[in-house]
Short mmCIF file of C-alpha atoms in Angstrom, two decimals:
data_model
loop_
_atom_site.label_atom_id
_atom_site.label_comp_id
_atom_site.label_asym_id
_atom_site.label_seq_id
_atom_site.Cartn_x
_atom_site.Cartn_y
_atom_site.Cartn_z
CA MET W 1 139.44 103.20 41.11
CA ALA W 2 142.15 105.29 39.43
CA LEU W 3 145.75 104.95 40.50
CA THR W 4 147.83 107.67 38.86
CA HIS W 5 148.60 109.71 42.00
CA ILE W 6 149.99 106.68 43.82
CA LYS W 7 151.84 106.92 47.09
CA ILE W 8 155.43 105.72 46.76
CA ALA W 9 158.12 105.22 49.38
CA LYS W 10 161.64 106.58 48.93
CA ASP W 11 162.76 103.24 47.51
CA LEU W 12 159.93 103.42 44.93
CA GLN W 13 157.83 100.71 46.55
CA GLU W 14 154.18 101.51 46.10
CA LEU W 15 152.44 101.98 49.45
CA THR W 16 148.86 101.36 48.32
CA LEU W 17 147.13 98.47 50.09
CA HIS W 18 145.76 96.24 47.31
CA GLY W 19 142.53 94.48 48.24
CA THR W 20 142.07 93.00 51.70
CA LYS W 21 143.80 90.36 53.79
CA GLU W 22 140.91 88.00 53.08
CA PHE W 23 140.83 88.71 49.33
CA PRO W 24 144.14 90.31 48.24
CA VAL W 25 143.13 91.37 44.74
CA ALA W 26 142.56 94.94 43.58
CA LEU W 27 141.36 96.40 40.30
CA TYR W 28 142.30 99.86 39.06
CA GLU W 29 140.76 101.33 35.94
CA THR W 30 143.06 104.23 35.20
CA VAL W 31 142.94 106.92 32.54
CA LEU W 32 146.45 108.00 31.59
CA ARG W 33 146.53 111.57 30.31
CA LEU W 34 149.49 113.38 28.83
CA ASP W 35 148.00 116.86 29.18
CA SER W 36 147.60 116.70 32.98
CA LEU W 37 150.59 114.36 33.52
CA ASP W 38 148.29 111.69 34.92
CA PHE W 39 150.33 108.57 34.29
CA LEU W 40 151.95 105.87 36.38
CA PRO W 41 155.40 106.95 37.61
CA LEU W 42 158.28 104.55 38.09
CA HIS W 43 157.47 102.22 40.99
CA TRP W 44 157.38 98.60 42.14
CA HIS W 45 155.25 96.46 44.43
CA LYS W 46 155.42 93.04 46.05
CA GLU W 47 152.27 91.92 44.24
CA ILE W 48 152.19 90.54 40.70
CA GLN W 49 150.17 92.61 38.24
CA PHE W 50 148.04 91.87 35.20
CA VAL W 51 147.42 94.76 32.79
CA TYR W 52 144.86 95.17 29.99
CA VAL W 53 144.77 98.12 27.58
CA LYS W 54 141.11 99.07 27.30
CA SER W 55 141.67 101.96 24.88
CA GLY W 56 144.54 103.87 23.29
CA ARG W 57 148.20 102.86 23.19
CA VAL W 58 150.49 102.69 26.21
CA GLU W 59 154.25 102.94 26.49
CA TYR W 60 155.56 100.74 29.28
CA ARG W 61 159.00 100.71 30.83
CA VAL W 62 159.91 97.63 32.85
CA GLY W 63 163.50 97.87 33.99
CA ALA W 64 165.59 98.89 30.98
CA ASP W 65 163.03 97.58 28.46
CA VAL W 66 160.63 100.00 26.77
CA PHE W 67 157.77 98.76 24.60
CA VAL W 68 154.28 99.71 23.43
CA LEU W 69 151.05 97.90 24.25
CA GLU W 70 148.26 98.27 21.73
CA GLU W 71 144.56 98.37 22.53
CA ARG W 72 143.30 94.96 23.76
CA GLU W 73 146.80 93.73 24.58
CA GLY W 74 147.88 92.68 28.05
CA LEU W 75 150.92 92.44 30.27
CA PHE W 76 152.14 90.48 33.27
CA VAL W 77 154.47 92.46 35.56
CA ASN W 78 156.38 90.32 38.02
CA ALA W 79 156.75 91.12 41.70
CA SER W 80 159.36 93.78 42.57
CA GLY W 81 159.81 94.88 38.95
CA LEU W 82 160.38 98.60 38.38
CA HIS W 83 157.78 99.83 35.89
CA GLU W 84 155.95 102.90 34.63
CA ALA W 85 153.30 103.65 32.00
CA LYS W 86 152.14 106.61 29.90
CA PRO W 87 150.12 107.17 26.71
CA PHE W 88 151.98 106.57 23.45
CA GLN W 89 151.24 108.90 20.51
CA VAL W 90 147.75 109.57 21.90
CA GLU W 91 146.45 112.14 24.35
CA GLN W 92 145.04 109.52 26.68
CA ALA W 93 144.71 105.79 27.21
CA THR W 94 142.71 103.65 29.62
CA ILE W 95 144.09 100.55 31.32
CA PHE W 96 142.94 97.93 33.77
CA CYS W 97 145.56 96.99 36.38
CA ILE W 98 144.85 93.96 38.55
CA ASN W 99 147.23 93.58 41.48
CA VAL W 100 147.33 90.12 43.06
CA ASP W 101 149.09 88.76 46.12
CA PRO W 102 150.91 85.71 44.70
CA LEU W 103 149.75 83.57 47.62
CA LEU W 104 146.19 83.88 46.35
CA LEU W 105 147.36 81.59 43.53
CA GLY W 106 149.45 79.33 45.74
CA GLY W 107 147.53 79.16 49.00
CA HIS W 108 149.82 79.14 52.04
CA LYS W 109 153.57 79.52 51.44
CA ASP W 110 154.38 75.86 52.16
CA SER W 111 151.71 74.35 49.89
CA ILE W 112 152.72 72.41 46.79
CA PHE W 113 150.95 75.03 44.69
CA ALA W 114 153.09 77.81 46.12
CA THR W 115 156.40 75.95 46.24
CA LYS W 116 156.07 74.25 42.85
CA TYR W 117 153.94 76.53 40.70
CA VAL W 118 154.17 80.09 42.03
CA LEU W 119 157.19 81.07 44.13
CA PRO W 120 159.87 79.69 41.78
CA TYR W 121 158.60 82.03 39.06
CA ILE W 122 158.20 85.24 41.01
CA THR W 123 161.02 85.31 43.54
CA SER W 124 163.91 87.71 43.02
CA ASN W 125 165.81 87.58 39.76
CA ARG W 126 163.11 86.01 37.57
CA LEU W 127 161.72 87.37 34.31
CA PRO W 128 160.35 90.85 35.03
CA TYR W 129 157.42 90.82 32.59
CA VAL W 130 155.54 88.90 29.88
CA LYS W 131 153.49 90.49 27.10
CA LEU W 132 150.06 88.90 26.67
CA SER W 133 147.66 88.90 23.74
CA GLY W 134 144.64 87.07 22.33
CA GLN W 135 142.66 84.94 24.75
CA LEU W 136 144.98 85.61 27.68
CA ALA W 137 144.50 89.36 27.33
CA GLN W 138 140.75 88.87 27.02
CA LYS W 139 140.73 86.84 30.23
CA ILE W 140 142.35 89.77 32.06
CA GLU W 141 139.56 92.00 30.77
CA PHE W 142 137.01 89.42 31.96
CA VAL W 143 138.54 89.34 35.45
CA ALA W 144 138.40 93.15 35.52
CA LYS W 145 134.68 93.05 34.73
CA LEU W 146 134.06 90.46 37.44
CA LEU W 147 135.81 92.73 39.95
CA GLN W 148 133.81 95.73 38.77
CA GLU W 149 130.41 94.05 38.94
CA GLN W 150 131.02 92.02 42.15
CA ALA W 151 128.07 89.74 41.46
CA VAL W 152 127.34 86.66 43.58
CA PHE W 153 130.35 84.31 43.87
CA TYR W 154 132.59 86.84 42.11
CA GLU W 155 135.54 86.06 44.40
CA LEU W 156 135.43 82.39 43.40
CA LYS W 157 135.15 83.31 39.73
CA VAL W 158 138.05 85.76 39.93
CA TRP W 159 140.22 83.18 41.68
CA ARG W 160 139.32 80.53 39.09
CA GLU W 161 140.12 82.81 36.14
CA LEU W 162 143.43 83.92 37.65
CA ILE W 163 144.42 80.26 38.13
CA VAL W 164 143.60 79.57 34.45
CA ILE W 165 145.66 82.59 33.34
CA TRP W 166 148.58 81.50 35.52
CA GLU W 167 148.42 77.88 34.34
CA THR W 168 148.39 79.03 30.71
CA ILE W 169 151.40 81.32 31.23
CA LEU W 170 153.35 78.44 32.78
CA SER W 171 152.21 75.71 30.37
CA GLN W 172 153.16 77.85 27.37
CA SER W 173 156.58 78.52 28.97
CA MET W 174 156.09 82.27 28.99
CA LEU W 175 157.66 82.25 32.44
CA THR W 176 160.51 79.97 33.41
CA GLU W 177 162.41 79.13 36.57
CA GLU W 178 165.65 80.28 34.96
CA ILE W 179 167.49 82.93 36.91
CA LEU W 180 168.27 86.11 35.01
CA ASP W 181 171.79 86.85 33.88
CA PRO W 182 173.69 88.02 37.00
CA ALA W 183 174.72 91.18 35.14
CA ILE W 184 171.06 92.09 34.63
CA ILE W 185 170.35 91.43 38.31
CA VAL W 186 173.16 93.81 39.28
CA GLN W 187 171.80 96.43 36.87
CA HIS W 188 168.32 96.30 38.39
CA GLU W 189 169.61 96.55 41.95
CA ARG W 190 171.99 99.37 41.06
CA ALA W 191 169.18 101.30 39.37
CA LYS W 192 167.05 100.94 42.51
CA GLU W 193 169.95 102.16 44.65
CA MET W 194 170.44 105.23 42.45
CA LEU W 195 166.75 106.07 42.48
CA ASP W 196 166.61 105.48 46.22
CA TYR W 197 169.49 107.93 46.68
CA LEU W 198 167.82 110.63 44.57
CA HIS W 199 164.53 110.21 46.41
CA ALA W 200 166.19 110.34 49.82
CA HIS W 201 168.14 113.51 49.00
CA TYR W 202 165.93 115.33 46.46
CA GLN W 203 165.44 118.25 48.85
CA GLU W 204 169.20 118.81 48.93
CA LYS W 205 171.78 119.90 46.38
CA ILE W 206 172.90 116.73 44.57
CA SER W 207 175.93 116.42 42.30
CA LEU W 208 176.69 113.74 39.74
CA GLU W 209 179.80 112.94 41.79
CA ASN W 210 177.62 112.20 44.84
CA LEU W 211 175.37 109.86 42.88
CA ALA W 212 178.26 108.12 41.11
CA ALA W 213 180.15 107.57 44.35
CA HIS W 214 177.05 106.08 45.96
CA VAL W 215 177.03 103.21 43.44
CA PHE W 216 180.81 103.05 42.84
CA LEU W 217 180.76 104.27 39.22
CA SER W 218 182.59 107.02 37.37
CA ARG W 219 180.62 110.13 36.43
CA ALA W 220 180.40 109.07 32.76
CA GLU W 221 179.37 105.50 33.63
CA CYS W 222 176.82 106.78 36.12
CA SER W 223 175.14 109.10 33.61
CA SER W 224 175.02 106.60 30.73
CA PHE W 225 173.83 103.74 32.96
CA PHE W 226 171.06 105.83 34.51
CA LYS W 227 169.83 106.95 31.09
CA LYS W 228 169.80 103.34 29.88
CA MET W 229 167.75 102.14 32.85
CA VAL W 230 165.42 105.09 33.38
CA GLY W 231 165.25 106.71 29.96
CA MET W 232 166.60 110.12 30.93
CA THR W 233 169.62 111.71 32.62
CA PRO W 234 169.84 111.71 36.43
CA PHE W 235 169.22 115.45 36.59
CA THR W 236 166.24 115.39 34.26
CA TYR W 237 164.78 112.63 36.43
CA LEU W 238 165.57 114.59 39.59
CA LEU W 239 163.89 117.70 38.18
CA HIS W 240 160.79 115.70 37.22
CA TYR W 241 160.72 114.00 40.62
CA ARG W 242 160.92 117.34 42.42
CA LEU W 243 158.14 118.71 40.23
CA ARG W 244 155.93 115.68 40.87
CA LYS W 245 156.54 115.99 44.63
CA SER W 246 155.55 119.64 44.38
CA MET W 247 152.38 118.62 42.51
CA GLU W 248 151.48 116.35 45.43
CA LEU W 249 151.91 119.26 47.86
CA LEU W 250 149.85 121.58 45.65
CA ARG W 251 147.06 119.00 45.61
CA ASP W 252 147.24 117.77 49.20
CA SER W 253 148.39 120.73 51.30
CA GLU W 254 147.76 124.42 51.81
CA GLN W 255 151.44 125.37 51.88
CA SER W 256 152.42 128.49 49.97
CA ILE W 257 154.07 128.15 46.58
CA THR W 258 157.26 129.65 48.04
CA THR W 259 157.33 127.01 50.81
CA ILE W 260 156.64 124.22 48.33
CA ALA W 261 159.47 125.37 46.07
CA THR W 262 161.92 125.40 48.96
CA THR W 263 160.65 122.10 50.39
CA THR W 264 161.09 120.26 47.09
CA GLY W 265 164.66 121.36 46.47
CA PHE W 266 164.37 124.36 44.13
CA SER W 267 166.91 127.13 44.62
CA THR W 268 164.51 129.99 43.80
CA VAL W 269 160.76 130.39 43.42
CA SER W 270 161.12 131.92 39.97
CA TYR W 271 163.13 128.92 38.75
CA TYR W 272 160.52 126.57 40.20
CA ILE W 273 157.62 128.39 38.54
CA ASP W 274 159.43 128.44 35.19
CA LYS W 275 160.17 124.71 35.27
CA PHE W 276 156.67 123.89 36.52
CA LYS W 277 155.10 125.77 33.61
CA LYS W 278 157.30 123.96 31.11
CA TYR W 279 156.50 120.59 32.67
CA THR W 280 152.74 120.95 33.12
CA GLY W 281 151.68 123.86 30.94
CA TYR W 282 150.30 125.65 34.02
CA SER W 283 151.69 127.88 36.74
CA PRO W 284 151.65 126.23 40.20
CA HIS W 285 148.79 128.54 41.24
CA VAL W 286 146.65 127.65 38.22
CA TYR W 287 147.44 123.93 38.58
CA ARG W 288 146.31 123.98 42.23
CA LYS W 289 143.14 125.85 41.29
CA GLN W 290 142.36 123.47 38.41
CA PHE W 291 142.85 120.42 40.61
CA LEU W 292 140.56 121.82 43.32
CA ILE W 293 137.88 122.60 40.72
CA LYS W 294 138.19 119.10 39.25
CA ASN W 295 137.80 117.53 42.70
CA SER W 296 134.80 119.68 43.60
CA ARG W 297 132.99 118.43 40.49
CA ALA W 298 133.84 114.77 41.09
#
């Protein structure tokens, strides 16, 4: 299952239900494409995530950190960590993402496995990610194949392999119980508040003063901090967010382009069309038509 057009709440929490209550594990094999802007936008989820780069190179952002994963490398993304992914210096890349409810590793929340070996490492303010390589990365690929094939006893095998991966991460001290620097904690929470504000008010006219006041910063501090954490200015992010919201409406609704432009916060239709073309390479009309054609062939 691909997961590039993910549903995200205003606070950036992903709304996708991963797996089932009985077996809370979900695999997503996703092709990230630059040309059609199919990549994972900034989001977070309560589950932990294991990533494997099947092909290509992928640029990841987790919080303020930006790094590149090469083919056959892996990544652990901790619960509640803001992250996004897109191809790096290639037109497309393919990744496996395995989302896991932490209690699958720890059993019930009061068990010794949960209280001693899982929850201390994933609760708020712990390390947001760990890069994985070699045998650990290969094990993530193996788990992905087990989930794809779903042969007899695959649930047991997946659970066993995830326990081995987790034990290795802990035994090699890749994750620790140390709490992050309080300053970093504040940065992460402030970034979420700023993004939350933009998402809640993207349909309205937003000024830098409004955003800065919301998080008790000066205009200059607000702009530089946002760029550090998100990789672009607040208004570039807001423009991209509005465009991506409009792309959702073009794909999922029959609203007119004029209505979509107004609904997503653009002052004029002509301005919307111009920015949409620059962002996607297509006019809104052609993008909608291309997406419908693509779906009809699927």
